[in-house]
Short mmCIF file of C-alpha atoms and ligand atoms in Angstrom, two decimals:
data_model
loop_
_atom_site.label_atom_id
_atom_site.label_comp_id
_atom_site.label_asym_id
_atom_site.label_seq_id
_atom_site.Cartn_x
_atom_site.Cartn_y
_atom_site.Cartn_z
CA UNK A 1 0.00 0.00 0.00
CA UNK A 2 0.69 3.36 -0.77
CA UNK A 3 -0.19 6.54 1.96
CA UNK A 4 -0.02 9.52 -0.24
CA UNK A 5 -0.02 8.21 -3.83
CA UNK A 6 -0.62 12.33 -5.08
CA UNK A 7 2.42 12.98 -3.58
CA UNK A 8 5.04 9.82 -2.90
CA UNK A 9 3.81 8.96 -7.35
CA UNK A 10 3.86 12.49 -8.27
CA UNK A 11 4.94 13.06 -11.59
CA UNK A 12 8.46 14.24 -11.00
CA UNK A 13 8.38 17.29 -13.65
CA UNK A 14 5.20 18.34 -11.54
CA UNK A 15 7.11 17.76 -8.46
CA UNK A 16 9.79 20.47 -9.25
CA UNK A 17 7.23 22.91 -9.52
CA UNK A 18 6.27 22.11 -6.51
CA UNK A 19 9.57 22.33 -5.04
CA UNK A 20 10.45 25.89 -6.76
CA UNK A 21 7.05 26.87 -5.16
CA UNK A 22 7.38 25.87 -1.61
CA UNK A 23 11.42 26.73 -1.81
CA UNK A 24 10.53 30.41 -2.48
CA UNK A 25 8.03 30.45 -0.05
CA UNK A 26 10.91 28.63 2.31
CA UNK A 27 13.07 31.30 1.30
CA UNK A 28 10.61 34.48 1.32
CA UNK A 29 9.71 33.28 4.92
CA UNK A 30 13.16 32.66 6.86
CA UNK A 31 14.55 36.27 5.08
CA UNK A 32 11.59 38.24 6.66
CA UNK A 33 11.69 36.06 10.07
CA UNK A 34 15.07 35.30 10.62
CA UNK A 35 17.62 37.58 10.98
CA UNK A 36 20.72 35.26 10.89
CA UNK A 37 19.55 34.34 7.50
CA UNK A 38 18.72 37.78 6.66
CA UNK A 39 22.14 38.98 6.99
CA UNK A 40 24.17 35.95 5.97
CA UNK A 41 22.21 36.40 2.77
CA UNK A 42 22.29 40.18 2.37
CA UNK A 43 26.19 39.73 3.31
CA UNK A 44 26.02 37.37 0.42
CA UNK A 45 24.19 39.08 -1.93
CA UNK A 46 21.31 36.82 -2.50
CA UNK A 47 17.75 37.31 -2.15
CA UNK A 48 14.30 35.22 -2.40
CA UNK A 49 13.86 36.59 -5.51
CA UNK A 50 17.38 35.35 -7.18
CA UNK A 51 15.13 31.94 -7.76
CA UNK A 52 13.94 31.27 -10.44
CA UNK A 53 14.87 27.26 -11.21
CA UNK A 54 15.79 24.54 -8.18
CA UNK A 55 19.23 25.48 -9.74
CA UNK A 56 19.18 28.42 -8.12
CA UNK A 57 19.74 27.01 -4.73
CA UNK A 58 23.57 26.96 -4.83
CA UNK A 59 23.36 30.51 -4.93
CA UNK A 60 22.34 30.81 -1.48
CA UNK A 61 24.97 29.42 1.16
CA UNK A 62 25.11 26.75 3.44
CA UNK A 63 23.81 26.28 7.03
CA UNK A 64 26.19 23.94 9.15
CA UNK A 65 25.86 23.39 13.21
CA UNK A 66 27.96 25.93 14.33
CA UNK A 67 24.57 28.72 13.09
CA UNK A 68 22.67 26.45 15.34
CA UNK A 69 24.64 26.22 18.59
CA UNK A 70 25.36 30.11 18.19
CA UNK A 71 22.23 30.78 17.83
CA UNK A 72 20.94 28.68 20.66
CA UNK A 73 18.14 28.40 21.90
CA UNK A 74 15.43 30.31 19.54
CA UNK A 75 17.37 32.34 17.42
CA UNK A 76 16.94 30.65 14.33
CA UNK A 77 12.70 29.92 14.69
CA UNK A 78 10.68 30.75 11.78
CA UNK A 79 7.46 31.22 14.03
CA UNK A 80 7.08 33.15 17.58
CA UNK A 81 6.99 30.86 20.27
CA UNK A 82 3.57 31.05 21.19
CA UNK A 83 2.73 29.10 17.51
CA UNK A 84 5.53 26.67 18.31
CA UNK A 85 4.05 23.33 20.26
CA UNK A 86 6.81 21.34 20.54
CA UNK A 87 10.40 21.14 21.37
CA UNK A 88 13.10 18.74 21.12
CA UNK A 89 16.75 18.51 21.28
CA UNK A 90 19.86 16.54 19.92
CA UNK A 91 23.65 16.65 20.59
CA UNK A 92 25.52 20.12 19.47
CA UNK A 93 29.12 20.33 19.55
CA UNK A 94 30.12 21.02 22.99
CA UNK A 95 27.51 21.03 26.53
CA UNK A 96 24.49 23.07 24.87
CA UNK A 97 22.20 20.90 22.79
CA UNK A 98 20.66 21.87 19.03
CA UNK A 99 17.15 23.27 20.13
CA UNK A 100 14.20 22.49 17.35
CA UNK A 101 10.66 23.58 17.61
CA UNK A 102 7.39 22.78 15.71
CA UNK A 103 3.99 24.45 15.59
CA UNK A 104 1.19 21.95 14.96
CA UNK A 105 1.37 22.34 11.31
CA UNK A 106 4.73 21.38 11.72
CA UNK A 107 3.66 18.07 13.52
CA UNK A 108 0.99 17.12 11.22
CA UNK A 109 3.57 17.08 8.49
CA UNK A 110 6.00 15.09 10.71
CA UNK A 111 3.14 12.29 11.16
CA UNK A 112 2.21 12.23 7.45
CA UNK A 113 5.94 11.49 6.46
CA UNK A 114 6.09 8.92 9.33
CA UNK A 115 2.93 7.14 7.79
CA UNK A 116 4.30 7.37 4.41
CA UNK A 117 7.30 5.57 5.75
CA UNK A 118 6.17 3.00 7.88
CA UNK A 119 3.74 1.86 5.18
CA UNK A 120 6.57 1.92 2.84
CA UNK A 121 7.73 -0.63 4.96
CA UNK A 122 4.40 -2.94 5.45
CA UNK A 123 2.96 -1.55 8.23
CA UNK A 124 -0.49 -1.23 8.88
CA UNK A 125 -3.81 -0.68 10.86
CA UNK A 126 -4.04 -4.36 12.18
CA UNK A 127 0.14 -4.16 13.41
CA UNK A 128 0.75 -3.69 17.11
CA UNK A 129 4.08 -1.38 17.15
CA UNK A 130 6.84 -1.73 20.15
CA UNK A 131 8.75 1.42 20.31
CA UNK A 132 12.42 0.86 21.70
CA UNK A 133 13.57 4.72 20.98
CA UNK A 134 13.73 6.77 24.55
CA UNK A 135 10.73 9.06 24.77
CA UNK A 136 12.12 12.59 25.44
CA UNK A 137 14.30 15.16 23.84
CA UNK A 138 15.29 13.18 21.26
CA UNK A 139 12.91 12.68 18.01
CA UNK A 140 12.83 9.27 17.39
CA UNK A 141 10.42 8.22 19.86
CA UNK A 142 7.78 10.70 19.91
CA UNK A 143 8.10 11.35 15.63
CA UNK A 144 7.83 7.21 15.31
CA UNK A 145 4.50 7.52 17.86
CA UNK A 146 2.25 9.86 16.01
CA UNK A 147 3.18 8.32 12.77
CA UNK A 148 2.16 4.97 13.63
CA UNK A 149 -0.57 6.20 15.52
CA UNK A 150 -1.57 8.41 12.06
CA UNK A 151 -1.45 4.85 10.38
CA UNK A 152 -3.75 3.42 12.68
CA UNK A 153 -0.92 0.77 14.55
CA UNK A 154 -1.57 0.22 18.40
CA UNK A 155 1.48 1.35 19.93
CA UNK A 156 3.36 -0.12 22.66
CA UNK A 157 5.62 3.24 23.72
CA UNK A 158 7.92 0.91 26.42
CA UNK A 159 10.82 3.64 25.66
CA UNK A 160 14.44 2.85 25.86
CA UNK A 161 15.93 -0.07 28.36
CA UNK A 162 14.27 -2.86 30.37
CA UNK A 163 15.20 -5.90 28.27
CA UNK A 164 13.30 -8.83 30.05
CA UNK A 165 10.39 -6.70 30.01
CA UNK A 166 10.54 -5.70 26.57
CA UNK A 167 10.42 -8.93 25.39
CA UNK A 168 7.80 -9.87 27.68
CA UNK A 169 5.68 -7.24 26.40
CA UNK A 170 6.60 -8.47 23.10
CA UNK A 171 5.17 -11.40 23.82
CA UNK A 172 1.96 -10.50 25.74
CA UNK A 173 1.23 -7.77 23.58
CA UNK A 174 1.40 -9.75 20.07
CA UNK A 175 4.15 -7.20 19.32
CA UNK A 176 4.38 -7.26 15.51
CA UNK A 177 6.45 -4.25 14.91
CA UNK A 178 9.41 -3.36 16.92
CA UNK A 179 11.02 0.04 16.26
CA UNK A 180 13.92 1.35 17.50
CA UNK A 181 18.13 1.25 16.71
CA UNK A 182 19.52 -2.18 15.06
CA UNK A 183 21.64 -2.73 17.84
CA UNK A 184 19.22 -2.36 20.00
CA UNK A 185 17.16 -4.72 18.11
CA UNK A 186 19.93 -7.32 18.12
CA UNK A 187 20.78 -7.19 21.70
CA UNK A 188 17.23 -7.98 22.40
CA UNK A 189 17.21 -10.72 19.78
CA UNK A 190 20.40 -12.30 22.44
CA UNK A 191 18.55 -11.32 25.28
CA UNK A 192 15.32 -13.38 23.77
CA UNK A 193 17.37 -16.12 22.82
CA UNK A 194 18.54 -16.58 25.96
CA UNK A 195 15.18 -16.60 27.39
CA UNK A 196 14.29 -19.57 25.47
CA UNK A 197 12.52 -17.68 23.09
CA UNK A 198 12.76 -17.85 19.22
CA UNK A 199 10.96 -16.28 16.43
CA UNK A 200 8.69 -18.70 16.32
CA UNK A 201 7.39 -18.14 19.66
CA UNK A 202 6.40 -13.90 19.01
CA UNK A 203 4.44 -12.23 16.68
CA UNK A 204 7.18 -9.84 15.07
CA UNK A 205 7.02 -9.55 10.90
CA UNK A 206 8.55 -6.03 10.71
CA UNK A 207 11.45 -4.08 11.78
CA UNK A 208 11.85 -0.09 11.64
CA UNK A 209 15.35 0.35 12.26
CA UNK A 210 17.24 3.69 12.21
CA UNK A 211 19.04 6.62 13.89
CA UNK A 212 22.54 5.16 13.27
CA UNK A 213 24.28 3.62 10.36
CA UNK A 214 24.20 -0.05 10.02
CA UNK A 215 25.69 -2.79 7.20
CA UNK A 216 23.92 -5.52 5.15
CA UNK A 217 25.15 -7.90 7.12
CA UNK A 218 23.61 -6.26 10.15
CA UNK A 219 20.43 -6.69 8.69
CA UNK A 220 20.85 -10.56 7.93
CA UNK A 221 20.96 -10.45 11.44
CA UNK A 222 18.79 -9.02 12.53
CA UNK A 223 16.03 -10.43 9.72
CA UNK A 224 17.90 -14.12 11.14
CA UNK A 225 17.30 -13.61 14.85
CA UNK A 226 13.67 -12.44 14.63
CA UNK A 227 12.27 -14.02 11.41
CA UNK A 228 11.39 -11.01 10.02
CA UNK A 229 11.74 -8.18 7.40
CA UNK A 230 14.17 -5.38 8.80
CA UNK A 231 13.73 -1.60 7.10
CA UNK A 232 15.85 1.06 7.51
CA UNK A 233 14.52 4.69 7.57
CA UNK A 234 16.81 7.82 8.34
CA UNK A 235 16.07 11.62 9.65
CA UNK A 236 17.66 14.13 12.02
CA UNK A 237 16.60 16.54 14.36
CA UNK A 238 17.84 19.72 12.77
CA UNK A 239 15.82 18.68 9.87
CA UNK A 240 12.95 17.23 11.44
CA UNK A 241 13.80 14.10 13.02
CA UNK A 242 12.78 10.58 11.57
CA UNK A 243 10.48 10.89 8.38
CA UNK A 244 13.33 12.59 5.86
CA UNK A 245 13.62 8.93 4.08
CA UNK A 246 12.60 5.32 4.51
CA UNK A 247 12.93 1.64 2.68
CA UNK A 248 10.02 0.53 1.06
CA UNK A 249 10.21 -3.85 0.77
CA UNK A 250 12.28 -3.46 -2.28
CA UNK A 251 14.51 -2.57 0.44
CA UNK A 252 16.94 -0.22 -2.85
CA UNK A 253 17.57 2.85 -0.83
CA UNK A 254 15.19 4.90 1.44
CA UNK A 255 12.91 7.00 -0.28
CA UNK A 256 13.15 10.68 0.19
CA UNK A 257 10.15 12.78 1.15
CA UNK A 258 10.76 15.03 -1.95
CA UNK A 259 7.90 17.11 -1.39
CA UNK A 260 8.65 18.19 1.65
CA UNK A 261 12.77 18.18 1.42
CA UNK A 262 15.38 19.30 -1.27
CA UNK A 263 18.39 17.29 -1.55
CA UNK A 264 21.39 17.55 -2.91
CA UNK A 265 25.01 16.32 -2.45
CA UNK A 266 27.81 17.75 -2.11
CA UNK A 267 32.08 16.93 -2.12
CA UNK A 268 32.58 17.77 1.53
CA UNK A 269 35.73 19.34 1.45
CA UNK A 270 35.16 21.51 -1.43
CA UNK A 271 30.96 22.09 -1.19
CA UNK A 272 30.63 21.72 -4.96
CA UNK A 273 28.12 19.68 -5.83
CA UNK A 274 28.39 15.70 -7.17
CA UNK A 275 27.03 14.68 -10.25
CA UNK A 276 24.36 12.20 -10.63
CA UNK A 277 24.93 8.72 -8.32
CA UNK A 278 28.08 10.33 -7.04
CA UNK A 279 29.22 9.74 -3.40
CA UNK A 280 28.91 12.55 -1.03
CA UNK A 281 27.58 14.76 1.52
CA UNK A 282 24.29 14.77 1.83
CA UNK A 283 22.66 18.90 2.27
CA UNK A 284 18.62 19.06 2.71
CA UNK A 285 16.37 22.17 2.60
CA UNK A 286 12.76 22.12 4.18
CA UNK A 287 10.11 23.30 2.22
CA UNK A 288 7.17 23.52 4.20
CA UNK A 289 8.44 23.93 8.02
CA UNK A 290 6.91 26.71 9.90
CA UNK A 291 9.03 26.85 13.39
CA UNK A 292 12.23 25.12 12.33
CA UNK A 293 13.11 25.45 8.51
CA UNK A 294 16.63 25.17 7.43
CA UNK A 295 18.40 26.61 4.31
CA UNK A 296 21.09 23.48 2.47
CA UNK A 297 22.13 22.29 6.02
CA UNK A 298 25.02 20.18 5.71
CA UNK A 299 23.85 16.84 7.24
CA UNK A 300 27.51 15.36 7.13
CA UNK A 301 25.92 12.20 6.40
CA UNK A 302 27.77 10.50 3.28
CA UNK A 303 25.54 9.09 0.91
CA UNK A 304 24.33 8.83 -2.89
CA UNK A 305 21.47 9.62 -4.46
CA UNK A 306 19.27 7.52 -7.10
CA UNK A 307 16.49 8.88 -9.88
CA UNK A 308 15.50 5.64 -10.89
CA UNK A 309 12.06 4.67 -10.86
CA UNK A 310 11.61 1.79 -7.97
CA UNK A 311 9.65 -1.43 -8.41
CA UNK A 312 6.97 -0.28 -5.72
CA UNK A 313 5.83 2.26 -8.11
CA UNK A 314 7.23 5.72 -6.50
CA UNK A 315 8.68 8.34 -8.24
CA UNK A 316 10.61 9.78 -5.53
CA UNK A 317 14.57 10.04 -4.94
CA UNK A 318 16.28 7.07 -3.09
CA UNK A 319 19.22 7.49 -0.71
CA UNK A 320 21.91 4.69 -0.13
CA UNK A 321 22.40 3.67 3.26
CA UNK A 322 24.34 6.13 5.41
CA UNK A 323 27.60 4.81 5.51
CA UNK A 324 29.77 7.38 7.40
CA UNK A 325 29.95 11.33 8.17
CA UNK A 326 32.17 14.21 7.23
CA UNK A 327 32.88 15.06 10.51
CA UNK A 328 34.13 13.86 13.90
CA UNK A 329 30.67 12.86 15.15
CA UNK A 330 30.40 9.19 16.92
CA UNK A 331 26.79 7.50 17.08
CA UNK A 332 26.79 5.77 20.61
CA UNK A 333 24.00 3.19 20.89
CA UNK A 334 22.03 6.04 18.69
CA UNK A 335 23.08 8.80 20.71
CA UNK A 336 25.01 11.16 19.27
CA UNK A 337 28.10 11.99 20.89
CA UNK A 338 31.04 14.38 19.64
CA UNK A 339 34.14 14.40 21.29
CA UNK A 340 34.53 17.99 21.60
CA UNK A 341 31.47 17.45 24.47
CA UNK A 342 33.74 14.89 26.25
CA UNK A 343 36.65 17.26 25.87
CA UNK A 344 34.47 20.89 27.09
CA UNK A 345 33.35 18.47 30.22
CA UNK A 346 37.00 17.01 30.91
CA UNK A 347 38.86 20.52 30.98
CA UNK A 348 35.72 22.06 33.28
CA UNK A 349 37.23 18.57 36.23
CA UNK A 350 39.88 20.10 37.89
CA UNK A 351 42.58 17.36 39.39
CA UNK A 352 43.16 15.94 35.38
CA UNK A 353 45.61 16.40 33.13
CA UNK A 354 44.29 17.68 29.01
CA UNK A 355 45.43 14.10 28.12
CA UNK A 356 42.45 11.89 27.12
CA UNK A 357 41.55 8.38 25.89
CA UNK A 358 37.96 7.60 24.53
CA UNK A 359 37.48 3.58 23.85
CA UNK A 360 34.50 2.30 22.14
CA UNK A 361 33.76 -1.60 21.96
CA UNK A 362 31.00 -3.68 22.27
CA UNK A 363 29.44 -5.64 24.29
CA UNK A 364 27.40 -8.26 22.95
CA UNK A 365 25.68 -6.06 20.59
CA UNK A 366 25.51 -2.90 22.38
CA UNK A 367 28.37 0.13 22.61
CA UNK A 368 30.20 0.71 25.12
CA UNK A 369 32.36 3.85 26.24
CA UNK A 370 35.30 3.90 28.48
CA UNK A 371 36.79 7.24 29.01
CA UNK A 372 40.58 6.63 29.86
CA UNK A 373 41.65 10.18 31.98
CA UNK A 374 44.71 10.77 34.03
CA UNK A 375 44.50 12.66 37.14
CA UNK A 376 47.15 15.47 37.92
CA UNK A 377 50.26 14.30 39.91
CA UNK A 378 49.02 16.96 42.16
CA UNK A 379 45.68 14.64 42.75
CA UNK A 380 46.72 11.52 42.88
CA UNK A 381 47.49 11.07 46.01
CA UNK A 382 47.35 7.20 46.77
CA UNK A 383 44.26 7.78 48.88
CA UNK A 384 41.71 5.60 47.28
CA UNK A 385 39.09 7.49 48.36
CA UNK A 386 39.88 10.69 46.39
CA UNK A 387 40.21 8.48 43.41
CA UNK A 388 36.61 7.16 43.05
CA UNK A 389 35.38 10.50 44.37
CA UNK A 390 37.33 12.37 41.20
CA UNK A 391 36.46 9.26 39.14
CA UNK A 392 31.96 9.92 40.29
CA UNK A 393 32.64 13.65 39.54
CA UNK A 394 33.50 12.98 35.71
CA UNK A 395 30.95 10.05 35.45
CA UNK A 396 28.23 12.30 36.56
CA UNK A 397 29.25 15.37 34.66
CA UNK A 398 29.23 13.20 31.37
CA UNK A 399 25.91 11.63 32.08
CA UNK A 400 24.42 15.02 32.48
CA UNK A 401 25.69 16.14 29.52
CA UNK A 402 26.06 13.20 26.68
CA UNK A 403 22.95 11.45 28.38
CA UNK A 404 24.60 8.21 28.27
CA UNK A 405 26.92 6.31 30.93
CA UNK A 406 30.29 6.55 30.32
CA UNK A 407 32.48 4.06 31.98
CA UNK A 408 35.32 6.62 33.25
CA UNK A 409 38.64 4.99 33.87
CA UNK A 410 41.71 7.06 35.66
CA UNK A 411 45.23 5.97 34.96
CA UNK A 412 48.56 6.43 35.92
CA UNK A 413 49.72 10.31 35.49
CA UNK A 414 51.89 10.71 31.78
CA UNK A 415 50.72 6.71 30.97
CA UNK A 416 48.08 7.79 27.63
CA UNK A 417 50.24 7.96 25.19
CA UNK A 418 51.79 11.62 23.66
CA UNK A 419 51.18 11.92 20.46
CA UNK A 420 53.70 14.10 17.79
CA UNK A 421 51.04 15.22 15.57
CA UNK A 422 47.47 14.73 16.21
CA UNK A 423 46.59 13.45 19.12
CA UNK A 424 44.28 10.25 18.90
CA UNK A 425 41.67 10.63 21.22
CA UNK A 426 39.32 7.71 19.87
CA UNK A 427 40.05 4.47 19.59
CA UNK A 428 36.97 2.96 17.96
CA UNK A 429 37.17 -1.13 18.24
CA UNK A 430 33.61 -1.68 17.49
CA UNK A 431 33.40 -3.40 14.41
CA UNK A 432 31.00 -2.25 11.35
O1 DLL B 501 18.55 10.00 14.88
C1 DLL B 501 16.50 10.82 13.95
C2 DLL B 501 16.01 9.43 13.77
C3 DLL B 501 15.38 8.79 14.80
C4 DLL B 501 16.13 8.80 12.54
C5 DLL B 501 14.88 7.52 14.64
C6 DLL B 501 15.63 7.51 12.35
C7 DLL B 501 15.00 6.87 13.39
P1 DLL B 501 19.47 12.78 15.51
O2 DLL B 501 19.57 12.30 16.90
O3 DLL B 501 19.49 14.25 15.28
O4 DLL B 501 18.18 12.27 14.81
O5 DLL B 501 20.67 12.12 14.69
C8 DLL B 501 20.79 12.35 13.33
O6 DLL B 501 21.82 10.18 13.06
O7 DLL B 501 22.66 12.85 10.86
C9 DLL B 501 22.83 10.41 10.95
O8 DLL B 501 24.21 10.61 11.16
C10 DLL B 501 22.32 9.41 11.97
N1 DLL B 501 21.24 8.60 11.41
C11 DLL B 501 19.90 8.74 11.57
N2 DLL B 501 19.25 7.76 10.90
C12 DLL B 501 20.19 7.00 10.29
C13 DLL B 501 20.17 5.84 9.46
C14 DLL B 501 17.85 10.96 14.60
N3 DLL B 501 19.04 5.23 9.12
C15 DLL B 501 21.97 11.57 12.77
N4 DLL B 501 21.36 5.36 9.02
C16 DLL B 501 22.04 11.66 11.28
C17 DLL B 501 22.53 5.94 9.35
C18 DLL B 501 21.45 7.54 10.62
N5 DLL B 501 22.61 7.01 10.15
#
């Protein structure tokens, strides 16, 4: 089944005029609301106007994160806040998050795009949808909710953690749709297993799987361990969350919500754009956000793009699987964690020396993160007791600000290695 046939079919000549339509308005709306984009684009000479094709786009320049953390927490909303309904937040480069807002316009769109997706994938009215995905800041849980909701699913919102339970809701509940981050999805599939329980003995059929990148072979897994079909579908906050692209059960790249977000790609070091099935960065514009919309925001996800008409019968643009980023960004267990937040906390502990270690392995299927830190010779004194004390100080800081647990490890003053030239602060052993 298709949701929106008018618009996920369109014809795609009809579907650029769309796009020059609602870009103009995009761009008409952020240069009368916004003043950051009102003077980066007088500063660069462009105006609303300039358009007159898609083509026109380069013309105007790019929006990275650093425009977002400066302009934390409102300074970059479309809409006052008393039209804005909802909030939500993901990592920024140091201890301040990236703040988004919606008005309800906003959120209507967000469930349409969701129901587009999950449909895409086989969901329907009669499914009964587990949602893994912590309910809070971040937009995975509550954009995944109304979607399925919108689609007429019976959702199961059991949030992030609480294995056994999960799985015993699973079971109770008939789950038939679990949602949430493929290693998630395969830890639970251990944790199951080890339970006694199979794929024969649960409902499940369907998998939505995304917020971090993950292989082919990840999904043999995954479709292995639980018997069923496993979809990937990709978003991100600053854009809107989930609901920018999803698999339909040809499973040949996600399918972009066109109508609703321009895409190009880019070379990242040079910003000129790739041709046609080329490798690259992937940079979005919104074209119908009220609170939140963003002008070619540089996603730093690496990706290509495909015209090709699919076998399911949409017209739209597919996207390859993510399969890295232009920038120093680490997914942990689908949080999103840059180092630069681990350093900004580190250099705020006094008793530590600058010199720091980050270690990421897994365990079973999930990340882990040890933070390897040396104390000052000053603070290490021999007494235990100041030790752990220093060591809870860091742990809690980091929790508070990376909201994940961090196992923090102190070692012997001068014993991290010095490095001549760039220091290596991560030493990623978890393997793809
Ligand atoms: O992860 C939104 C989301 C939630 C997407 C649930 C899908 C499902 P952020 O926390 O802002 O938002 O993280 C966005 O996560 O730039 C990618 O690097 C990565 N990412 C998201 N989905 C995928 C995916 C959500 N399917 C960042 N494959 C993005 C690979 C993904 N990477």
């Amino acid at each position: 089944m298709i949701w929106d046939p008018q618009h996920e079919c369109i014809d795609r000549e009809r579907l650029k005029d769309l796009q020059l339509k609602r870009l103009k308005e995009t761009l008409t709306l952020v240069y009368s609301r916004v003043s950051y984009y009102r003077e980066l684009f007088d500063r660069e000479g462009c105006r609303p106007d300039d358009l007159c094709s898609l083509e026109d786009i380069k013309k105007f320049p790019f929006t990275t994160k650093l425009a977002l953390r400066d302009n934390y927490p409102y300074g970059l909303f479309a809409a006052p806040l008393k039209d804005v309904v909802r909030l939500h937040a993901s990592s920024g480069t140091t201890g301040k998050p990236i703040v988004v807002g919606y008005t309800k316009k906003d959120l209507n769109t967000w469930s349409e795009l969701i129901a587009r997706i999950v449909t895409m994938a086989g969901v329907t009215a009669e499914d009964v949808a587990q949602i893994t995905f912590g309910y809070g800041l971040f937009t995975g849980a509550f954009g995944l909710h109304y979607g399925l909701e919108k689609a007429g699913a019976a959702i199961v919102p059991s949030s992030v953690g609480n294995t056994e339970k999960q799985i015993m809701l699973m079971k109770d509940f008939g789950t038939t749709v679990l949602v949430g981050t493929p290693s998630y999805a395969l830890h639970l599939a251990e944790a199951a297993s080890r339970m006694g329980m199979g794929p024969g003995d649960l409902k499940l059929r369907v998998g939505l799987f995304g917020a971090e990148a993950w292989s082919e072979n990840m999904r043999s897994e995954l479709e292995k361990a639980w018997g069923i079909r496993a979809t990937d579908n990709y978003g991100l906050s600053e854009v809107m969350g989930p609901g920018v692209s999803g698999e339909c059960i040809e499973a040949l790249g996600m399918h972009i919500n066109e109508d609703h977000f321009l895409v190009e790609v880019i070379d990242p070091d040079t910003g000129e754009p790739m041709g046609p099935g080329e490798e690259g960065e992937l940079v979005i514009t919104t074209l119908t956000k009220e609170a939140f919309p963003v002008i070619r925001y540089r996603t730093r996800d690496i990706t290509k793009l495909s015209y090709e008409p699919c076998l399911c019968g949409r017209t739209t643009a597919r996207m390859r699987k993510v399969t890295g980023r232009s920038d120093d960004m680490l997914i942990i267990s689908g949080v999103n964690v840059f180092p630069s937040q681990i350093e900004s906390v580190l250099m705020e502990v006094n008793g530590i020396s600058p010199h720091y270690q980050i270690i990421l392995t897994k365990k079973g299927y999930l990340d882990t993160m040890e933070v390897q830190v040396e104390p000052t010779e000053k603070a290490f004194t021999g007494s235990f007791k100041d030790l752990e004390a220093l060591e809870g100080r860091i742990k809690s800081r980091l929790q508070s600000v990376l909201s994940i647990g961090a196992r923090v490890r102190l070692v012997e003053p001068f014993s991290i290695e010095r490095s001549q030239g760039k220091a290596k602060r991560i030493i990623d052993n978890r393997q793809k």
